[in-house]
Amino acid sequence: MTESSLLKRLEDVTSRLEDLYSKGVVDRSSPPNKSPELPEFVVNFDTKLAVSLDEVRKKADSVGESVVTCATQHYCECIGMLRNLLLLTTIAKKPQDGDWQSVLAPVMGLSKEVGKLLDSAGRAGELAPHVKATTEAMNLVMMFVTPGNPKDVITNCLESADYYFMQVLRRKIEAESAWVKAMKASLTHLQQYFSDDDRFKMGIMWKVKDGADPKE
């Protein structure tokens, strides 16, 4: 799958999810064409992550390396897909064990695209730590198949990514160090989001009754 087709698929998934949500929760007494508000926990997610993800993108651009910019963009798209999956939990039944590959396919596709960047990570693999750190950070999607509060999965991702972040910091390049700081801050904000909301205390809950098929 090319990068452009992957991005198109992600955009389609986002539009479809919000459309399904609208159809599933719209108040029939509401005026026609009036879209319902998103769940508060999704709105909080958008609010919590918007600024930090903007900062991540800016710092990636400041590095001046297309590999870092591309990897970071996919990381931000991964966070967006995480948000979409959280929205999906309000309208869909929990996927069966055999369904997860299909449900998580879009975000897994993003991880593969980042992995391909290792082939163009610069002379002697100078930018490989940047790519590998991003790949480790994107493993946060495992929170959907891991019992317990998602913040613990993010902690593990942050620790794994930090091994490569430290390699980047040793290069002592100011723009790259700022990128590391922004990436770690975004993960910390995400971790705090799940820690602050009691709905995630026992893990990610899915709609129990009359939920849609998550694969659709």
PDB file of C-alpha atoms in Angstrom:
ATOM      1  CA  MET A   1       0.000   0.000   0.000  1.00  0.00           C
ATOM      2  CA  THR A   2       1.426   3.378  -0.990  1.00  0.00           C
ATOM      3  CA  GLU A   3       1.644   6.217   1.518  1.00  0.00           C
ATOM      4  CA  SER A   4      -1.024   8.232  -0.330  1.00  0.00           C
ATOM      5  CA  SER A   5      -3.467   5.314  -0.395  1.00  0.00           C
ATOM      6  CA  LEU A   6      -2.806   4.639   3.291  1.00  0.00           C
ATOM      7  CA  LEU A   7      -3.582   8.250   4.191  1.00  0.00           C
ATOM      8  CA  LYS A   8      -6.758   8.103   2.102  1.00  0.00           C
ATOM      9  CA  ARG A   9      -7.805   4.964   3.967  1.00  0.00           C
ATOM     10  CA  LEU A  10      -7.190   6.629   7.326  1.00  0.00           C
ATOM     11  CA  GLU A  11      -9.273   9.636   6.293  1.00  0.00           C
ATOM     12  CA  ASP A  12     -12.070   7.327   5.169  1.00  0.00           C
ATOM     13  CA  VAL A  13     -11.966   5.453   8.489  1.00  0.00           C
ATOM     14  CA  THR A  14     -12.237   8.708  10.444  1.00  0.00           C
ATOM     15  CA  SER A  15     -15.182   9.937   8.385  1.00  0.00           C
ATOM     16  CA  ARG A  16     -16.960   6.586   8.595  1.00  0.00           C
ATOM     17  CA  LEU A  17     -16.522   6.318  12.359  1.00  0.00           C
ATOM     18  CA  GLU A  18     -17.912   9.769  13.046  1.00  0.00           C
ATOM     19  CA  ASP A  19     -20.777   9.101  10.642  1.00  0.00           C
ATOM     20  CA  LEU A  20     -21.576   5.810  12.397  1.00  0.00           C
ATOM     21  CA  TYR A  21     -21.426   7.549  15.754  1.00  0.00           C
ATOM     22  CA  SER A  22     -23.811  10.247  14.534  1.00  0.00           C
ATOM     23  CA  LYS A  23     -26.303   7.675  13.273  1.00  0.00           C
ATOM     24  CA  GLY A  24     -26.052   5.663  16.456  1.00  0.00           C
ATOM     25  CA  VAL A  25     -26.599   8.391  19.045  1.00  0.00           C
ATOM     26  CA  VAL A  26     -28.440  11.199  17.279  1.00  0.00           C
ATOM     27  CA  ASP A  27     -31.487  12.422  19.171  1.00  0.00           C
ATOM     28  CA  ARG A  28     -34.465  11.906  16.863  1.00  0.00           C
ATOM     29  CA  SER A  29     -36.057  15.051  18.279  1.00  0.00           C
ATOM     30  CA  SER A  30     -33.076  17.110  17.126  1.00  0.00           C
ATOM     31  CA  PRO A  31     -33.329  19.256  14.000  1.00  0.00           C
ATOM     32  CA  PRO A  32     -32.389  17.432  10.778  1.00  0.00           C
ATOM     33  CA  ASN A  33     -28.695  17.497   9.826  1.00  0.00           C
ATOM     34  CA  LYS A  34     -27.652  18.453  13.344  1.00  0.00           C
ATOM     35  CA  SER A  35     -24.695  16.293  14.334  1.00  0.00           C
ATOM     36  CA  PRO A  36     -24.510  15.111  17.945  1.00  0.00           C
ATOM     37  CA  GLU A  37     -21.625  16.181  20.092  1.00  0.00           C
ATOM     38  CA  LEU A  38     -18.789  13.713  20.453  1.00  0.00           C
ATOM     39  CA  PRO A  39     -18.480  11.884  23.796  1.00  0.00           C
ATOM     40  CA  GLU A  40     -16.826  13.984  26.464  1.00  0.00           C
ATOM     41  CA  PHE A  41     -13.891  11.600  26.817  1.00  0.00           C
ATOM     42  CA  VAL A  42     -13.152  11.908  23.078  1.00  0.00           C
ATOM     43  CA  VAL A  43     -13.395  15.699  23.246  1.00  0.00           C
ATOM     44  CA  ASN A  44     -11.015  15.615  26.215  1.00  0.00           C
ATOM     45  CA  PHE A  45      -8.637  13.457  24.192  1.00  0.00           C
ATOM     46  CA  ASP A  46      -8.620  16.000  21.359  1.00  0.00           C
ATOM     47  CA  THR A  47      -8.062  18.857  23.795  1.00  0.00           C
ATOM     48  CA  LYS A  48      -5.314  17.071  25.707  1.00  0.00           C
ATOM     49  CA  LEU A  49      -3.304  16.028  22.660  1.00  0.00           C
ATOM     50  CA  ALA A  50      -3.859  18.833  20.139  1.00  0.00           C
ATOM     51  CA  VAL A  51      -1.181  21.218  21.394  1.00  0.00           C
ATOM     52  CA  SER A  52       1.456  18.570  22.077  1.00  0.00           C
ATOM     53  CA  LEU A  53       1.013  16.970  18.642  1.00  0.00           C
ATOM     54  CA  ASP A  54       1.317  20.357  16.956  1.00  0.00           C
ATOM     55  CA  GLU A  55       4.561  20.848  18.855  1.00  0.00           C
ATOM     56  CA  VAL A  56       5.804  17.422  17.777  1.00  0.00           C
ATOM     57  CA  ARG A  57       5.178  18.268  14.118  1.00  0.00           C
ATOM     58  CA  LYS A  58       6.917  21.641  14.420  1.00  0.00           C
ATOM     59  CA  LYS A  59       9.981  20.149  16.081  1.00  0.00           C
ATOM     60  CA  ALA A  60      10.156  17.399  13.460  1.00  0.00           C
ATOM     61  CA  ASP A  61      10.121  19.992  10.676  1.00  0.00           C
ATOM     62  CA  SER A  62      12.877  21.909  12.474  1.00  0.00           C
ATOM     63  CA  VAL A  63      15.158  18.873  12.292  1.00  0.00           C
ATOM     64  CA  GLY A  64      15.229  19.338   8.534  1.00  0.00           C
ATOM     65  CA  GLU A  65      15.297  15.634   7.680  1.00  0.00           C
ATOM     66  CA  SER A  66      12.482  14.156   5.596  1.00  0.00           C
ATOM     67  CA  VAL A  67      12.858  10.794   7.347  1.00  0.00           C
ATOM     68  CA  VAL A  68      12.171  12.358  10.748  1.00  0.00           C
ATOM     69  CA  THR A  69       9.311  14.455   9.387  1.00  0.00           C
ATOM     70  CA  CYS A  70       7.661  11.436   7.765  1.00  0.00           C
ATOM     71  CA  ALA A  71       8.104   9.166  10.801  1.00  0.00           C
ATOM     72  CA  THR A  72       6.677  11.851  13.064  1.00  0.00           C
ATOM     73  CA  GLN A  73       3.708  12.418  10.782  1.00  0.00           C
ATOM     74  CA  HIS A  74       2.880   8.717  10.954  1.00  0.00           C
ATOM     75  CA  TYR A  75       3.213   8.843  14.740  1.00  0.00           C
ATOM     76  CA  CYS A  76       0.680  11.678  14.872  1.00  0.00           C
ATOM     77  CA  GLU A  77      -1.616   9.723  12.547  1.00  0.00           C
ATOM     78  CA  CYS A  78      -1.258   6.758  14.900  1.00  0.00           C
ATOM     79  CA  ILE A  79      -2.473   8.935  17.774  1.00  0.00           C
ATOM     80  CA  GLY A  80      -5.382   9.969  15.568  1.00  0.00           C
ATOM     81  CA  MET A  81      -6.257   6.338  14.891  1.00  0.00           C
ATOM     82  CA  LEU A  82      -6.065   5.642  18.615  1.00  0.00           C
ATOM     83  CA  ARG A  83      -8.611   8.400  19.119  1.00  0.00           C
ATOM     84  CA  ASN A  84     -10.831   6.862  16.430  1.00  0.00           C
ATOM     85  CA  LEU A  85     -10.647   3.459  18.091  1.00  0.00           C
ATOM     86  CA  LEU A  86     -11.731   5.033  21.369  1.00  0.00           C
ATOM     87  CA  LEU A  87     -14.715   6.506  19.539  1.00  0.00           C
ATOM     88  CA  LEU A  88     -15.396   3.068  18.067  1.00  0.00           C
ATOM     89  CA  THR A  89     -15.776   1.624  21.577  1.00  0.00           C
ATOM     90  CA  THR A  90     -18.938   3.706  22.043  1.00  0.00           C
ATOM     91  CA  ILE A  91     -20.733   2.144  19.079  1.00  0.00           C
ATOM     92  CA  ALA A  92     -19.221  -1.307  18.591  1.00  0.00           C
ATOM     93  CA  LYS A  93     -19.000  -4.594  20.415  1.00  0.00           C
ATOM     94  CA  LYS A  94     -15.582  -5.682  21.637  1.00  0.00           C
ATOM     95  CA  PRO A  95     -13.818  -7.498  18.797  1.00  0.00           C
ATOM     96  CA  GLN A  96     -13.369 -11.242  19.056  1.00  0.00           C
ATOM     97  CA  ASP A  97      -9.800 -12.538  19.223  1.00  0.00           C
ATOM     98  CA  GLY A  98      -9.821 -13.280  15.511  1.00  0.00           C
ATOM     99  CA  ASP A  99     -11.086  -9.805  14.623  1.00  0.00           C
ATOM    100  CA  TRP A 100      -8.255  -7.698  16.000  1.00  0.00           C
ATOM    101  CA  GLN A 101      -6.055  -8.034  12.928  1.00  0.00           C
ATOM    102  CA  SER A 102      -8.788  -6.460  10.822  1.00  0.00           C
ATOM    103  CA  VAL A 103      -9.725  -3.784  13.377  1.00  0.00           C
ATOM    104  CA  LEU A 104      -6.124  -2.714  13.949  1.00  0.00           C
ATOM    105  CA  ALA A 105      -5.066  -3.018  10.288  1.00  0.00           C
ATOM    106  CA  PRO A 106      -4.957   0.760   9.596  1.00  0.00           C
ATOM    107  CA  VAL A 107      -2.641   1.532  12.500  1.00  0.00           C
ATOM    108  CA  MET A 108      -0.514  -1.541  11.790  1.00  0.00           C
ATOM    109  CA  GLY A 109      -0.137  -0.190   8.268  1.00  0.00           C
ATOM    110  CA  LEU A 110       1.272   3.023   9.711  1.00  0.00           C
ATOM    111  CA  SER A 111       3.874   1.082  11.697  1.00  0.00           C
ATOM    112  CA  LYS A 112       4.973  -0.742   8.553  1.00  0.00           C
ATOM    113  CA  GLU A 113       5.391   2.560   6.726  1.00  0.00           C
ATOM    114  CA  VAL A 114       7.644   3.846   9.505  1.00  0.00           C
ATOM    115  CA  GLY A 115       9.659   0.630   9.406  1.00  0.00           C
ATOM    116  CA  LYS A 116      10.319   1.153   5.701  1.00  0.00           C
ATOM    117  CA  LEU A 117      11.994   4.457   6.528  1.00  0.00           C
ATOM    118  CA  LEU A 118      14.967   2.561   7.947  1.00  0.00           C
ATOM    119  CA  ASP A 119      16.058   1.962   4.357  1.00  0.00           C
ATOM    120  CA  SER A 120      16.487   5.711   3.918  1.00  0.00           C
ATOM    121  CA  ALA A 121      17.663   6.609   7.410  1.00  0.00           C
ATOM    122  CA  GLY A 122      20.758   8.411   6.215  1.00  0.00           C
ATOM    123  CA  ARG A 123      24.418   7.593   5.814  1.00  0.00           C
ATOM    124  CA  ALA A 124      25.512   4.840   8.207  1.00  0.00           C
ATOM    125  CA  GLY A 125      21.988   4.798   9.599  1.00  0.00           C
ATOM    126  CA  GLU A 126      22.444   8.106  11.410  1.00  0.00           C
ATOM    127  CA  LEU A 127      18.692   8.606  11.637  1.00  0.00           C
ATOM    128  CA  ALA A 128      17.862   5.003  12.510  1.00  0.00           C
ATOM    129  CA  PRO A 129      17.436   5.826  16.241  1.00  0.00           C
ATOM    130  CA  HIS A 130      14.837   8.460  15.342  1.00  0.00           C
ATOM    131  CA  VAL A 131      12.870   5.934  13.301  1.00  0.00           C
ATOM    132  CA  LYS A 132      13.198   3.133  15.852  1.00  0.00           C
ATOM    133  CA  ALA A 133      12.128   5.410  18.708  1.00  0.00           C
ATOM    134  CA  THR A 134       9.043   6.389  16.734  1.00  0.00           C
ATOM    135  CA  THR A 135       8.230   2.750  16.008  1.00  0.00           C
ATOM    136  CA  GLU A 136       8.449   1.879  19.696  1.00  0.00           C
ATOM    137  CA  ALA A 137       6.215   4.823  20.591  1.00  0.00           C
ATOM    138  CA  MET A 138       3.597   3.656  18.098  1.00  0.00           C
ATOM    139  CA  ASN A 139       3.211   0.333  19.920  1.00  0.00           C
ATOM    140  CA  LEU A 140       0.782   2.163  22.198  1.00  0.00           C
ATOM    141  CA  VAL A 141      -2.054   0.626  20.157  1.00  0.00           C
ATOM    142  CA  MET A 142      -1.400  -2.561  22.137  1.00  0.00           C
ATOM    143  CA  MET A 143      -3.489  -0.998  24.901  1.00  0.00           C
ATOM    144  CA  PHE A 144      -6.551  -2.392  23.126  1.00  0.00           C
ATOM    145  CA  VAL A 145      -5.429  -5.986  23.611  1.00  0.00           C
ATOM    146  CA  THR A 146      -3.726  -5.551  26.992  1.00  0.00           C
ATOM    147  CA  PRO A 147      -5.737  -5.830  30.242  1.00  0.00           C
ATOM    148  CA  GLY A 148      -5.683  -2.954  32.706  1.00  0.00           C
ATOM    149  CA  ASN A 149      -5.309   0.803  32.454  1.00  0.00           C
ATOM    150  CA  PRO A 150      -3.859   1.908  29.086  1.00  0.00           C
ATOM    151  CA  LYS A 151      -1.434   4.208  30.892  1.00  0.00           C
ATOM    152  CA  ASP A 152       0.675   1.162  31.741  1.00  0.00           C
ATOM    153  CA  VAL A 153       1.072   0.310  28.054  1.00  0.00           C
ATOM    154  CA  ILE A 154       2.137   3.887  27.353  1.00  0.00           C
ATOM    155  CA  THR A 155       4.687   3.663  30.161  1.00  0.00           C
ATOM    156  CA  ASN A 156       6.182   0.586  28.498  1.00  0.00           C
ATOM    157  CA  CYS A 157       6.238   2.307  25.103  1.00  0.00           C
ATOM    158  CA  LEU A 158       7.934   5.357  26.574  1.00  0.00           C
ATOM    159  CA  GLU A 159      10.576   3.223  28.262  1.00  0.00           C
ATOM    160  CA  SER A 160      11.246   1.248  25.066  1.00  0.00           C
ATOM    161  CA  ALA A 161      11.411   4.388  22.933  1.00  0.00           C
ATOM    162  CA  ASP A 162      13.677   6.094  25.459  1.00  0.00           C
ATOM    163  CA  TYR A 163      16.500   3.679  24.627  1.00  0.00           C
ATOM    164  CA  TYR A 164      16.616   5.175  21.129  1.00  0.00           C
ATOM    165  CA  PHE A 165      15.767   8.698  22.267  1.00  0.00           C
ATOM    166  CA  MET A 166      18.948   8.623  24.349  1.00  0.00           C
ATOM    167  CA  GLN A 167      20.945   7.765  21.230  1.00  0.00           C
ATOM    168  CA  VAL A 168      19.448  10.797  19.512  1.00  0.00           C
ATOM    169  CA  LEU A 169      20.297  13.035  22.474  1.00  0.00           C
ATOM    170  CA  ARG A 170      23.923  11.872  22.399  1.00  0.00           C
ATOM    171  CA  ARG A 171      24.230  13.453  18.956  1.00  0.00           C
ATOM    172  CA  LYS A 172      23.910  16.812  20.752  1.00  0.00           C
ATOM    173  CA  ILE A 173      22.039  18.440  17.877  1.00  0.00           C
ATOM    174  CA  GLU A 174      19.714  21.066  19.310  1.00  0.00           C
ATOM    175  CA  ALA A 175      16.829  20.568  16.870  1.00  0.00           C
ATOM    176  CA  GLU A 176      16.895  16.803  17.349  1.00  0.00           C
ATOM    177  CA  SER A 177      16.981  17.136  21.133  1.00  0.00           C
ATOM    178  CA  ALA A 178      13.952  19.433  20.957  1.00  0.00           C
ATOM    179  CA  TRP A 179      12.164  16.805  18.855  1.00  0.00           C
ATOM    180  CA  VAL A 180      12.883  14.148  21.484  1.00  0.00           C
ATOM    181  CA  LYS A 181      11.531  16.422  24.204  1.00  0.00           C
ATOM    182  CA  ALA A 182       8.329  17.038  22.232  1.00  0.00           C
ATOM    183  CA  MET A 183       7.823  13.345  21.459  1.00  0.00           C
ATOM    184  CA  LYS A 184       8.256  12.352  25.096  1.00  0.00           C
ATOM    185  CA  ALA A 185       5.941  15.154  26.212  1.00  0.00           C
ATOM    186  CA  SER A 186       3.187  13.922  23.880  1.00  0.00           C
ATOM    187  CA  LEU A 187       3.448  10.414  25.320  1.00  0.00           C
ATOM    188  CA  THR A 188       3.381  11.819  28.842  1.00  0.00           C
ATOM    189  CA  HIS A 189       0.249  13.841  28.038  1.00  0.00           C
ATOM    190  CA  LEU A 190      -1.394  10.726  26.619  1.00  0.00           C
ATOM    191  CA  GLN A 191      -0.425   8.783  29.712  1.00  0.00           C
ATOM    192  CA  GLN A 192      -1.917  11.503  31.908  1.00  0.00           C
ATOM    193  CA  TYR A 193      -5.134  11.470  29.889  1.00  0.00           C
ATOM    194  CA  PHE A 194      -5.751   7.808  30.651  1.00  0.00           C
ATOM    195  CA  SER A 195      -4.652   8.217  34.256  1.00  0.00           C
ATOM    196  CA  ASP A 196      -7.079  11.092  34.888  1.00  0.00           C
ATOM    197  CA  ASP A 197     -10.211   9.420  33.479  1.00  0.00           C
ATOM    198  CA  ASP A 198     -11.752   6.770  35.743  1.00  0.00           C
ATOM    199  CA  ARG A 199     -13.510   5.143  32.784  1.00  0.00           C
ATOM    200  CA  PHE A 200     -10.154   3.575  31.864  1.00  0.00           C
ATOM    201  CA  LYS A 201      -9.299   2.380  35.357  1.00  0.00           C
ATOM    202  CA  MET A 202     -10.111  -1.250  34.529  1.00  0.00           C
ATOM    203  CA  GLY A 203      -9.147  -1.019  30.880  1.00  0.00           C
ATOM    204  CA  ILE A 204     -10.881   0.017  27.668  1.00  0.00           C
ATOM    205  CA  MET A 205     -14.577  -0.836  27.720  1.00  0.00           C
ATOM    206  CA  TRP A 206     -16.682  -1.510  24.618  1.00  0.00           C
ATOM    207  CA  LYS A 207     -20.398  -1.134  24.034  1.00  0.00           C
ATOM    208  CA  VAL A 208     -22.041  -4.243  25.456  1.00  0.00           C
ATOM    209  CA  LYS A 209     -25.574  -4.163  24.040  1.00  0.00           C
ATOM    210  CA  ASP A 210     -26.570  -3.675  20.418  1.00  0.00           C
ATOM    211  CA  GLY A 211     -23.047  -2.752  19.395  1.00  0.00           C
ATOM    212  CA  ALA A 212     -22.058  -2.662  15.745  1.00  0.00           C
ATOM    213  CA  ASP A 213     -19.614  -5.132  14.241  1.00  0.00           C
ATOM    214  CA  PRO A 214     -16.187  -3.480  14.793  1.00  0.00           C
ATOM    215  CA  LYS A 215     -14.865  -4.905  11.510  1.00  0.00           C
ATOM    216  CA  GLU A 216     -17.430  -3.038   9.404  1.00  0.00           C
TER     217      GLU A 216
END
